[in-house]
Amino acid sequence: MSDTLKQFKDYLHTMRQYDHVLTLLYWDLSTAAPEKGVEARMRAINYFSTEAFRLSTADEYGKMLHELSQPAQFDSLDPAMQLTVKRNLRDYERFKRIPEDFYTAYTEAKTRSERIWEKAKRNSDFSEFSPYLEKVISMTKEYVHYMEPDQDPYEVLLDLYEEGMDSATIDRVFEELKEGLLPLLGKIEAAGRPNLSALEGHYDIAAQKEVQSMLLDYIGFDADAGTTAESEHPFTTDLCIGDVRVTNHYNEDDPISAMFSAIHEGGHAIFGQNIDPAYEDTAVEQVNMMGLHESQSRFFENILGRRRSFWEPIYDKLSSLLPQFKQIPLDTFCRAINDVHPSMIRTEADEVTYCLHIILRYEMEKAIFRDNVPVDDLPALWNDKMEELLGIRPQNDAEGILQDMHWSDGSFGYFPSYLLGSMYDGMFLEALEKELGDVDEILSDGRIRDITAWLNENIHRNGSFYNSSEVLQRVCGQKLTARPLLDYFNKKYAKLYGFDR
Ligand code: ZN
């Protein structure tokens, strides 16, 4: 091993320790910190963030990266280390171009805007939020311009959340999907909504937590390599391969929401827990491709979790934990978890209309970044698009443009990853059935772990070694297409709602 390589590995190890501490501090802030401890926790986060930023932009670090990328050294590195050098050098150069005072001002503007957004959402008053959003938009444009001065800002943002993705590809597949979805939705609506009053009731929170443990264990979450906690919004935290944590949020009137959050976050966690330990301390261990990550959580949540066959082997267990379920036939429960209808709020939407919620946000982001639509025109544009895509119009901004936090903290370009994830899922489902056979048969048999093992082997093990389009090529032998997801929807809902395909 060359001296530079040894030095570089030590440096990576040091950076990793800062990451570890920061991740733990964020976890604590969202799950455990008492109100009076929040300020101190924020100060600790700021301190370690600044130190981490300095480490990742230090000249000595840049020197190592440059040396290791020279062919003589680079060619002797193993593939994971080559990828680490390449990716870290790109990030180093991007960050080096950002003036430190701008970086600080941008971080502050986002924190402030996020706080104002919460208030504006509560008051359903966009005008309160509008000047802050305007600032975050213009600073985000500036931020990505520093990073990649010669590229279109929105393309840079898309690539930040899903490496290798571009708007031409997204335009193509979203259009394909939209054309297939609108007629399907028409048929589903014509079939009418199911009667779900049997599910109304009061569900004990402690029992819901036991259901979560049961579900996590069922799908293959390793309780020795992770833990659970409560938070306002469910999320997953990867500390390291041996410690991947999930949170959940419980509602006494609605046990279904926490069940599906448990499955969703469990899917994210299973990804993190099953990365090959040989990749520890390399860039491969960090999966910053949100589309690929969402494809794994959503595969468990939607492709598997919303099937009757998923619940067949565990419905008795579920009824013993939540006694109300003894009175709810499995078929009624299946109608409840597949109740497709247009609604205002993305996070409460069913798996079909959810797609249109994302298409709307993607079109809005293009309007913001490409057409420079004035911020004050955005609420009306949102409402028009809701009407066009879902046939309903928000009555106020809280159920319209103010509902998601993403834009308040500058996360433009993130939304498409949810839907890309679902489209990957349609493709993974096809590939999986080709190899393992009919998914319903496997699930009814109680062999869900065979499916988890297939995902471990084909996707999780590799971490971020391959980007999403490479994964699709390797696992499915083709490039991204919306067709398999549409096939899955059409087949499933024709059967469930009893109409011809
Ligand atoms: Zn997710």
Short mmCIF file of C-alpha atoms and ligand atoms in Angstrom, two decimals:
data_model
loop_
_atom_site.label_atom_id
_atom_site.label_comp_id
_atom_site.label_asym_id
_atom_site.label_seq_id
_atom_site.Cartn_x
_atom_site.Cartn_y
_atom_site.Cartn_z
CA MET A 1 0.00 0.00 0.00
CA SER A 2 1.41 3.40 -0.97
CA ASP A 3 1.97 6.00 1.75
CA THR A 4 -0.66 8.26 0.21
CA LEU A 5 -3.22 5.47 0.21
CA LYS A 6 -2.55 4.68 3.85
CA GLN A 7 -2.79 8.37 4.73
CA PHE A 8 -6.02 8.65 2.73
CA LYS A 9 -7.59 5.66 4.48
CA ASP A 10 -6.74 7.15 7.87
CA TYR A 11 -8.25 10.45 6.76
CA LEU A 12 -11.46 8.73 5.58
CA HIS A 13 -11.62 6.95 8.91
CA THR A 14 -11.41 10.28 10.74
CA MET A 15 -14.13 11.84 8.54
CA ARG A 16 -16.27 8.78 9.22
CA GLN A 17 -16.06 9.38 12.97
CA TYR A 18 -17.40 12.91 12.53
CA ASP A 19 -20.24 11.53 10.41
CA HIS A 20 -20.98 8.96 13.06
CA VAL A 21 -21.24 11.57 15.79
CA LEU A 22 -23.34 13.90 13.64
CA THR A 23 -25.74 11.13 12.67
CA LEU A 24 -26.16 10.17 16.29
CA LEU A 25 -26.78 13.80 17.30
CA TYR A 26 -29.46 14.20 14.63
CA TRP A 27 -31.06 10.91 15.71
CA ASP A 28 -31.12 12.10 19.29
CA LEU A 29 -32.52 15.50 18.31
CA SER A 30 -35.48 13.88 16.49
CA THR A 31 -36.24 11.07 18.91
CA ALA A 32 -35.15 11.84 22.44
CA ALA A 33 -33.81 15.35 23.17
CA PRO A 34 -36.02 17.21 25.68
CA GLU A 35 -37.27 20.69 24.72
CA LYS A 36 -34.77 22.43 27.00
CA GLY A 37 -31.86 20.44 25.55
CA VAL A 38 -32.56 21.30 21.91
CA GLU A 39 -30.41 24.46 21.85
CA ALA A 40 -27.36 22.64 23.21
CA ARG A 41 -27.90 19.79 20.75
CA MET A 42 -28.07 22.28 17.86
CA ARG A 43 -24.83 23.91 19.02
CA ALA A 44 -23.11 20.52 19.10
CA ILE A 45 -24.44 19.77 15.60
CA ASN A 46 -23.15 23.12 14.30
CA TYR A 47 -19.74 22.51 15.84
CA PHE A 48 -19.30 19.06 14.35
CA SER A 49 -20.77 20.11 10.97
CA THR A 50 -18.25 22.94 10.67
CA GLU A 51 -15.38 20.60 11.58
CA ALA A 52 -16.64 18.03 9.06
CA PHE A 53 -16.92 20.71 6.35
CA ARG A 54 -13.33 21.79 7.07
CA LEU A 55 -12.09 18.23 6.83
CA SER A 56 -13.84 17.71 3.50
CA THR A 57 -12.39 20.90 1.98
CA ALA A 58 -8.89 20.82 3.52
CA ASP A 59 -5.94 21.30 1.16
CA GLU A 60 -4.10 18.22 2.46
CA TYR A 61 -7.20 16.13 1.66
CA GLY A 62 -7.37 17.60 -1.86
CA LYS A 63 -3.70 16.80 -2.35
CA MET A 64 -4.26 13.14 -1.45
CA LEU A 65 -7.26 12.91 -3.78
CA HIS A 66 -5.30 14.43 -6.67
CA GLU A 67 -2.35 12.13 -6.11
CA LEU A 68 -4.50 9.04 -5.92
CA SER A 69 -6.32 9.96 -9.13
CA GLN A 70 -3.08 9.91 -11.14
CA PRO A 71 -3.15 6.79 -13.36
CA ALA A 72 -0.05 5.22 -11.75
CA GLN A 73 -1.73 5.19 -8.34
CA PHE A 74 -5.37 4.99 -9.43
CA ASP A 75 -4.93 1.80 -11.48
CA SER A 76 -3.51 -0.04 -8.49
CA LEU A 77 -6.53 0.70 -6.28
CA ASP A 78 -9.32 -1.85 -5.78
CA PRO A 79 -12.62 -0.92 -7.48
CA ALA A 80 -14.34 0.34 -4.30
CA MET A 81 -11.39 2.60 -3.53
CA GLN A 82 -11.31 3.85 -7.14
CA LEU A 83 -14.94 4.81 -6.86
CA THR A 84 -14.30 6.47 -3.48
CA VAL A 85 -11.47 8.58 -4.93
CA LYS A 86 -13.53 9.57 -7.96
CA ARG A 87 -16.66 10.48 -6.03
CA ASN A 88 -14.83 12.25 -3.19
CA LEU A 89 -12.68 14.26 -5.60
CA ARG A 90 -15.82 15.42 -7.42
CA ASP A 91 -17.40 16.47 -4.10
CA TYR A 92 -14.19 18.07 -2.90
CA GLU A 93 -13.94 20.21 -6.01
CA ARG A 94 -17.61 21.14 -5.84
CA PHE A 95 -17.36 22.21 -2.22
CA LYS A 96 -14.09 24.04 -2.76
CA ARG A 97 -15.84 26.34 -5.23
CA ILE A 98 -18.42 27.44 -2.65
CA PRO A 99 -17.31 30.51 -0.66
CA GLU A 100 -17.48 29.71 3.04
CA ASP A 101 -19.54 32.80 3.93
CA PHE A 102 -22.06 31.95 1.23
CA TYR A 103 -22.29 28.39 2.56
CA THR A 104 -23.01 29.68 6.07
CA ALA A 105 -25.58 32.21 4.82
CA TYR A 106 -27.31 29.53 2.74
CA THR A 107 -27.49 27.12 5.68
CA GLU A 108 -28.96 29.88 7.84
CA ALA A 109 -31.49 30.92 5.20
CA LYS A 110 -32.71 27.32 4.91
CA THR A 111 -33.07 26.87 8.66
CA ARG A 112 -35.02 30.12 8.94
CA SER A 113 -37.21 29.34 5.96
CA GLU A 114 -38.03 25.91 7.38
CA ARG A 115 -39.18 27.47 10.63
CA ILE A 116 -41.34 30.06 8.85
CA TRP A 117 -42.79 27.34 6.63
CA GLU A 118 -44.05 25.41 9.68
CA LYS A 119 -45.83 28.53 10.89
CA ALA A 120 -47.19 29.46 7.46
CA LYS A 121 -48.52 25.92 7.02
CA ARG A 122 -50.25 26.06 10.40
CA ASN A 123 -51.86 29.39 9.40
CA SER A 124 -52.37 28.25 5.82
CA ASP A 125 -50.85 31.54 4.71
CA PHE A 126 -48.48 31.38 1.74
CA SER A 127 -47.74 35.14 1.83
CA GLU A 128 -45.95 34.65 5.16
CA PHE A 129 -43.63 32.08 3.59
CA SER A 130 -43.25 33.61 0.13
CA PRO A 131 -40.25 35.98 0.74
CA TYR A 132 -38.30 33.16 2.44
CA LEU A 133 -39.07 30.70 -0.31
CA GLU A 134 -37.96 33.28 -2.87
CA LYS A 135 -34.64 33.63 -1.05
CA VAL A 136 -34.11 29.86 -0.78
CA ILE A 137 -34.84 29.45 -4.50
CA SER A 138 -32.38 32.15 -5.57
CA MET A 139 -29.71 30.89 -3.15
CA THR A 140 -30.19 27.29 -4.30
CA LYS A 141 -29.63 28.45 -7.87
CA GLU A 142 -26.46 30.20 -6.74
CA TYR A 143 -25.33 27.20 -4.70
CA VAL A 144 -25.52 24.74 -7.59
CA HIS A 145 -24.00 27.33 -9.91
CA TYR A 146 -20.92 27.40 -7.66
CA MET A 147 -20.80 23.60 -7.73
CA GLU A 148 -21.19 23.16 -11.47
CA PRO A 149 -20.88 26.55 -13.21
CA ASP A 150 -21.33 25.13 -16.72
CA GLN A 151 -24.42 23.02 -16.12
CA ASP A 152 -28.14 23.67 -15.97
CA PRO A 153 -28.98 24.13 -12.25
CA TYR A 154 -31.99 21.80 -12.24
CA GLU A 155 -29.98 19.01 -13.90
CA VAL A 156 -27.36 19.37 -11.17
CA LEU A 157 -30.05 19.10 -8.50
CA LEU A 158 -31.57 15.96 -10.04
CA ASP A 159 -28.13 14.39 -10.21
CA LEU A 160 -27.45 15.26 -6.56
CA TYR A 161 -30.34 13.07 -5.43
CA GLU A 162 -30.13 10.38 -8.10
CA GLU A 163 -26.70 10.07 -9.67
CA GLY A 164 -26.79 9.85 -13.45
CA MET A 165 -30.45 10.92 -13.73
CA ASP A 166 -31.50 13.74 -16.07
CA SER A 167 -34.70 15.59 -16.93
CA ALA A 168 -34.90 14.15 -20.47
CA THR A 169 -35.24 10.65 -19.00
CA ILE A 170 -37.70 11.79 -16.34
CA ASP A 171 -39.79 13.66 -18.94
CA ARG A 172 -40.00 10.51 -21.03
CA VAL A 173 -41.01 8.08 -18.27
CA PHE A 174 -43.32 10.45 -16.40
CA GLU A 175 -45.19 11.14 -19.63
CA GLU A 176 -45.43 7.41 -20.33
CA LEU A 177 -46.79 6.87 -16.84
CA LYS A 178 -49.25 9.75 -16.94
CA GLU A 179 -50.75 8.49 -20.19
CA GLY A 180 -51.30 5.07 -18.67
CA LEU A 181 -52.56 6.26 -15.31
CA LEU A 182 -55.33 8.64 -16.28
CA PRO A 183 -57.51 5.99 -18.00
CA LEU A 184 -56.85 3.52 -15.16
CA LEU A 185 -57.95 6.09 -12.59
CA GLY A 186 -61.12 6.70 -14.57
CA LYS A 187 -62.02 3.00 -14.36
CA ILE A 188 -61.23 2.78 -10.66
CA GLU A 189 -63.35 5.82 -9.88
CA ALA A 190 -66.24 4.43 -11.89
CA ALA A 191 -66.12 1.26 -9.79
CA GLY A 192 -66.83 3.28 -6.60
CA ARG A 193 -65.19 3.39 -3.18
CA PRO A 194 -65.40 0.51 -0.67
CA ASN A 195 -67.20 0.77 2.67
CA LEU A 196 -64.46 0.90 5.30
CA SER A 197 -66.46 1.67 8.44
CA ALA A 198 -65.45 -1.72 9.92
CA LEU A 199 -61.98 -0.30 10.56
CA GLU A 200 -63.13 2.64 12.64
CA GLY A 201 -62.08 2.40 16.27
CA HIS A 202 -59.51 3.01 18.92
CA TYR A 203 -56.20 1.16 18.60
CA ASP A 204 -53.84 0.82 21.55
CA ILE A 205 -50.43 2.42 20.85
CA ALA A 206 -48.43 -0.19 22.79
CA ALA A 207 -50.12 -2.89 20.70
CA GLN A 208 -49.31 -0.96 17.51
CA LYS A 209 -45.65 -1.00 18.54
CA GLU A 210 -45.81 -4.78 18.88
CA VAL A 211 -47.32 -4.94 15.41
CA GLN A 212 -44.36 -2.90 14.15
CA SER A 213 -41.87 -5.37 15.69
CA MET A 214 -43.79 -8.28 14.22
CA LEU A 215 -43.79 -6.69 10.75
CA LEU A 216 -40.11 -5.73 10.87
CA ASP A 217 -39.18 -9.27 11.85
CA TYR A 218 -41.45 -10.73 9.15
CA ILE A 219 -39.83 -8.81 6.30
CA GLY A 220 -36.26 -9.48 7.48
CA PHE A 221 -35.15 -6.49 9.57
CA ASP A 222 -32.25 -7.61 11.79
CA ALA A 223 -33.09 -6.44 15.33
CA ASP A 224 -29.47 -7.05 16.38
CA ALA A 225 -28.31 -4.52 13.78
CA GLY A 226 -30.81 -1.76 14.44
CA THR A 227 -33.36 -0.30 16.79
CA THR A 228 -36.66 1.63 16.75
CA ALA A 229 -37.92 4.89 18.26
CA GLU A 230 -40.74 7.41 17.90
CA SER A 231 -40.54 10.69 15.99
CA GLU A 232 -42.86 13.28 14.44
CA HIS A 233 -42.24 11.91 10.92
CA PRO A 234 -40.99 8.35 10.36
CA PHE A 235 -37.44 8.06 9.03
CA THR A 236 -34.44 5.74 8.81
CA THR A 237 -30.92 6.49 10.02
CA ASP A 238 -27.84 4.58 8.85
CA LEU A 239 -25.06 4.81 11.42
CA CYS A 240 -23.15 1.89 9.96
CA ILE A 241 -23.94 -1.53 8.49
CA GLY A 242 -24.39 -2.99 11.96
CA ASP A 243 -26.60 -0.16 13.23
CA VAL A 244 -29.50 1.01 11.08
CA ARG A 245 -32.39 2.61 12.98
CA VAL A 246 -36.01 3.30 12.14
CA THR A 247 -38.64 5.54 13.70
CA ASN A 248 -42.41 5.53 13.53
CA HIS A 249 -45.34 7.74 14.41
CA TYR A 250 -48.54 6.27 15.88
CA ASN A 251 -52.13 7.36 15.63
CA GLU A 252 -54.81 5.98 17.95
CA ASP A 253 -57.55 6.20 15.34
CA ASP A 254 -55.58 4.72 12.47
CA PRO A 255 -53.36 1.65 12.87
CA ILE A 256 -52.76 1.31 9.13
CA SER A 257 -50.57 4.39 8.78
CA ALA A 258 -48.02 3.12 11.34
CA MET A 259 -48.09 -0.40 9.84
CA PHE A 260 -47.12 0.89 6.42
CA SER A 261 -44.55 3.30 7.80
CA ALA A 262 -43.02 0.36 9.65
CA ILE A 263 -42.81 -1.65 6.44
CA HIS A 264 -41.53 1.35 4.44
CA GLU A 265 -38.76 2.31 6.87
CA GLY A 266 -38.01 -1.38 7.38
CA GLY A 267 -37.32 -1.60 3.64
CA HIS A 268 -34.84 1.28 3.83
CA ALA A 269 -33.19 -0.35 6.85
CA ILE A 270 -32.90 -3.79 5.25
CA PHE A 271 -30.98 -2.12 2.41
CA GLY A 272 -28.52 -0.51 4.85
CA GLN A 273 -28.10 -3.64 6.97
CA ASN A 274 -27.19 -5.83 4.02
CA ILE A 275 -24.45 -3.85 2.31
CA ASP A 276 -21.32 -6.00 1.98
CA PRO A 277 -19.16 -5.28 5.08
CA ALA A 278 -16.12 -5.25 2.77
CA TYR A 279 -17.31 -1.78 1.68
CA GLU A 280 -17.09 -0.34 5.19
CA ASP A 281 -15.33 3.07 5.28
CA THR A 282 -15.57 3.49 1.49
CA ALA A 283 -18.00 5.67 -0.50
CA VAL A 284 -19.87 2.48 -1.52
CA GLU A 285 -21.25 2.19 2.00
CA GLN A 286 -23.10 5.49 1.58
CA VAL A 287 -26.14 5.19 -0.63
CA ASN A 288 -27.05 8.75 -1.54
CA MET A 289 -29.16 7.62 -4.51
CA MET A 290 -32.59 8.42 -3.20
CA GLY A 291 -34.47 6.80 -6.10
CA LEU A 292 -32.75 3.48 -5.51
CA HIS A 293 -33.28 3.77 -1.76
CA GLU A 294 -36.95 4.62 -2.18
CA SER A 295 -37.32 1.69 -4.56
CA GLN A 296 -36.42 -0.65 -1.69
CA SER A 297 -38.70 0.90 0.93
CA ARG A 298 -41.53 1.15 -1.56
CA PHE A 299 -41.04 -2.40 -2.81
CA PHE A 300 -41.78 -3.72 0.68
CA GLU A 301 -44.48 -1.14 1.37
CA ASN A 302 -46.42 -1.24 -1.89
CA ILE A 303 -45.41 -4.08 -4.19
CA LEU A 304 -45.43 -6.63 -1.32
CA GLY A 305 -47.25 -4.95 1.59
CA ARG A 306 -50.44 -4.05 -0.27
CA ARG A 307 -51.11 -7.64 -1.41
CA ARG A 308 -53.56 -10.00 0.24
CA SER A 309 -50.89 -12.73 0.07
CA PHE A 310 -48.50 -10.61 2.19
CA TRP A 311 -50.99 -10.62 5.07
CA GLU A 312 -52.32 -14.19 4.76
CA PRO A 313 -49.54 -15.84 6.83
CA ILE A 314 -49.63 -13.14 9.57
CA TYR A 315 -53.26 -12.02 9.75
CA ASP A 316 -53.99 -14.24 12.79
CA LYS A 317 -50.94 -12.84 14.54
CA LEU A 318 -52.09 -9.32 13.69
CA SER A 319 -55.55 -10.06 15.13
CA SER A 320 -54.05 -11.39 18.32
CA LEU A 321 -52.10 -8.15 18.79
CA LEU A 322 -54.94 -5.85 17.71
CA PRO A 323 -58.15 -7.68 18.74
CA GLN A 324 -60.35 -5.36 16.62
CA PHE A 325 -58.97 -7.15 13.57
CA LYS A 326 -60.81 -10.32 14.60
CA GLN A 327 -63.98 -8.54 13.36
CA ILE A 328 -62.38 -7.25 10.15
CA PRO A 329 -62.30 -9.77 7.30
CA LEU A 330 -58.96 -9.89 5.47
CA ASP A 331 -60.71 -8.85 2.26
CA THR A 332 -62.06 -5.69 3.87
CA PHE A 333 -58.58 -4.85 5.16
CA CYS A 334 -57.18 -5.36 1.64
CA ARG A 335 -59.75 -2.96 0.22
CA ALA A 336 -58.77 -0.42 2.87
CA ILE A 337 -55.07 -0.56 2.04
CA ASN A 338 -55.84 -0.23 -1.68
CA ASP A 339 -58.51 2.46 -1.55
CA VAL A 340 -57.60 4.46 -4.66
CA HIS A 341 -59.10 7.96 -4.90
CA PRO A 342 -57.84 11.50 -5.60
CA SER A 343 -56.88 13.37 -2.45
CA MET A 344 -55.01 16.56 -1.55
CA ILE A 345 -52.15 15.30 0.61
CA ARG A 346 -49.26 13.38 -0.95
CA THR A 347 -48.22 11.48 2.17
CA GLU A 348 -51.77 10.13 2.63
CA ALA A 349 -52.27 9.20 -1.02
CA ASP A 350 -52.73 5.64 -2.32
CA GLU A 351 -50.01 4.11 -4.49
CA VAL A 352 -51.72 5.03 -7.80
CA THR A 353 -52.65 8.69 -7.29
CA TYR A 354 -49.34 9.15 -5.45
CA CYS A 355 -47.62 9.08 -8.83
CA LEU A 356 -49.60 12.12 -9.98
CA HIS A 357 -48.69 14.02 -6.81
CA ILE A 358 -45.03 13.57 -7.75
CA ILE A 359 -45.52 14.48 -11.41
CA LEU A 360 -47.16 17.73 -10.22
CA ARG A 361 -44.17 18.59 -8.02
CA TYR A 362 -41.72 17.79 -10.80
CA GLU A 363 -43.59 20.09 -13.21
CA MET A 364 -43.62 22.81 -10.54
CA GLU A 365 -39.86 22.50 -10.02
CA LYS A 366 -39.24 22.86 -13.73
CA ALA A 367 -41.46 25.95 -13.75
CA ILE A 368 -39.40 27.39 -10.87
CA PHE A 369 -35.93 26.57 -12.20
CA ARG A 370 -36.42 26.74 -15.96
CA ASP A 371 -39.26 29.19 -16.53
CA ASN A 372 -38.47 31.36 -13.49
CA VAL A 373 -42.16 31.63 -12.58
CA PRO A 374 -42.57 34.37 -9.89
CA VAL A 375 -42.96 32.89 -6.41
CA ASP A 376 -46.30 34.62 -5.85
CA ASP A 377 -47.77 32.83 -8.86
CA LEU A 378 -46.85 29.38 -7.53
CA PRO A 379 -49.92 28.64 -5.33
CA ALA A 380 -52.33 29.18 -8.24
CA LEU A 381 -50.12 27.14 -10.56
CA TRP A 382 -50.15 24.32 -8.00
CA ASN A 383 -53.94 24.42 -7.74
CA ASP A 384 -54.37 24.43 -11.53
CA LYS A 385 -52.14 21.40 -11.84
CA MET A 386 -54.05 19.56 -9.09
CA GLU A 387 -57.22 20.14 -11.04
CA GLU A 388 -55.64 19.02 -14.30
CA LEU A 389 -54.02 15.86 -12.89
CA LEU A 390 -56.32 14.77 -10.06
CA GLY A 391 -59.55 16.62 -10.78
CA ILE A 392 -59.68 18.32 -7.39
CA ARG A 393 -58.76 21.85 -6.30
CA PRO A 394 -57.24 22.76 -2.91
CA GLN A 395 -59.37 25.13 -0.86
CA ASN A 396 -56.35 26.59 0.94
CA ASP A 397 -52.53 26.61 0.74
CA ALA A 398 -52.09 24.20 3.66
CA GLU A 399 -53.69 21.46 1.58
CA GLY A 400 -51.93 22.84 -1.51
CA ILE A 401 -48.43 24.19 -1.97
CA LEU A 402 -47.58 24.42 1.75
CA GLN A 403 -48.07 20.72 2.55
CA ASP A 404 -44.48 19.43 2.09
CA MET A 405 -41.36 20.66 3.84
CA HIS A 406 -38.92 19.80 1.00
CA TRP A 407 -38.77 23.19 -0.70
CA SER A 408 -38.48 25.12 2.55
CA ASP A 409 -35.06 23.55 3.17
CA GLY A 410 -33.89 23.76 -0.44
CA SER A 411 -34.42 20.08 -1.36
CA PHE A 412 -35.42 20.83 -4.96
CA GLY A 413 -34.97 17.83 -7.26
CA TYR A 414 -35.72 15.34 -4.49
CA PHE A 415 -39.39 14.62 -5.28
CA PRO A 416 -38.84 12.70 -8.54
CA SER A 417 -36.87 10.04 -6.63
CA TYR A 418 -40.04 8.72 -4.96
CA LEU A 419 -41.64 7.98 -8.30
CA LEU A 420 -38.45 6.78 -9.94
CA GLY A 421 -38.25 4.33 -7.04
CA SER A 422 -41.73 3.00 -7.86
CA MET A 423 -40.86 2.61 -11.51
CA TYR A 424 -37.71 0.69 -10.64
CA ASP A 425 -39.97 -1.48 -8.47
CA GLY A 426 -42.18 -2.42 -11.40
CA MET A 427 -39.05 -3.54 -13.22
CA PHE A 428 -37.59 -5.38 -10.20
CA LEU A 429 -40.90 -7.20 -9.74
CA GLU A 430 -40.74 -8.52 -13.30
CA ALA A 431 -37.14 -9.66 -12.89
CA LEU A 432 -37.86 -11.27 -9.53
CA GLU A 433 -40.89 -13.22 -10.79
CA LYS A 434 -38.89 -14.43 -13.78
CA GLU A 435 -36.35 -15.96 -11.38
CA LEU A 436 -38.36 -16.94 -8.32
CA GLY A 437 -41.86 -17.43 -9.74
CA ASP A 438 -45.21 -15.89 -8.81
CA VAL A 439 -44.86 -13.45 -5.90
CA ASP A 440 -48.32 -14.22 -4.52
CA GLU A 441 -47.47 -17.90 -4.28
CA ILE A 442 -44.21 -17.15 -2.47
CA LEU A 443 -45.95 -14.80 -0.02
CA SER A 444 -48.95 -17.09 0.64
CA ASP A 445 -46.45 -19.82 1.41
CA GLY A 446 -44.88 -17.64 4.10
CA ARG A 447 -41.60 -17.46 2.18
CA ILE A 448 -41.23 -13.67 2.12
CA ARG A 449 -37.61 -14.07 3.25
CA ASP A 450 -36.84 -15.64 -0.16
CA ILE A 451 -37.80 -12.29 -1.69
CA THR A 452 -35.76 -10.34 0.86
CA ALA A 453 -32.77 -12.59 0.13
CA TRP A 454 -33.17 -11.95 -3.62
CA LEU A 455 -33.16 -8.18 -3.01
CA ASN A 456 -30.14 -8.54 -0.67
CA GLU A 457 -28.22 -10.43 -3.30
CA ASN A 458 -29.15 -8.38 -6.36
CA ILE A 459 -29.33 -4.89 -4.93
CA HIS A 460 -28.46 -4.30 -1.24
CA ARG A 461 -25.12 -6.09 -1.15
CA ASN A 462 -23.63 -3.67 -3.70
CA GLY A 463 -24.43 -0.49 -1.75
CA SER A 464 -23.84 2.43 -4.11
CA PHE A 465 -21.22 0.63 -6.20
CA TYR A 466 -23.56 0.85 -9.21
CA ASN A 467 -25.80 3.80 -9.91
CA SER A 468 -29.50 3.21 -10.51
CA SER A 469 -29.37 2.86 -14.27
CA GLU A 470 -26.51 0.36 -13.92
CA VAL A 471 -28.55 -1.57 -11.35
CA LEU A 472 -31.52 -1.68 -13.74
CA GLN A 473 -29.28 -2.90 -16.52
CA ARG A 474 -27.72 -5.61 -14.36
CA VAL A 475 -30.90 -6.82 -12.66
CA CYS A 476 -33.52 -6.24 -15.37
CA GLY A 477 -31.41 -6.11 -18.53
CA GLN A 478 -33.04 -2.91 -19.75
CA LYS A 479 -33.18 0.84 -19.30
CA LEU A 480 -35.80 2.69 -17.30
CA THR A 481 -39.39 2.31 -18.48
CA ALA A 482 -42.78 2.96 -16.83
CA ARG A 483 -44.40 -0.01 -18.56
CA PRO A 484 -43.83 -2.67 -15.84
CA LEU A 485 -45.26 -0.41 -13.12
CA LEU A 486 -48.30 0.28 -15.29
CA ASP A 487 -48.73 -3.46 -15.95
CA TYR A 488 -48.60 -4.11 -12.23
CA PHE A 489 -51.23 -1.42 -11.51
CA ASN A 490 -53.53 -2.53 -14.33
CA LYS A 491 -53.45 -6.19 -13.40
CA LYS A 492 -53.85 -5.60 -9.68
CA TYR A 493 -56.67 -3.07 -9.77
CA ALA A 494 -58.66 -4.79 -12.53
CA LYS A 495 -58.83 -7.82 -10.26
CA LEU A 496 -59.48 -5.87 -7.06
CA TYR A 497 -62.14 -3.57 -8.50
CA GLY A 498 -63.56 -6.11 -10.96
CA PHE A 499 -63.24 -4.31 -14.29
CA ASP A 500 -61.75 -5.41 -17.62
CA ARG A 501 -58.15 -4.50 -18.27
ZN ZN B 1 -38.61 6.56 2.16
#
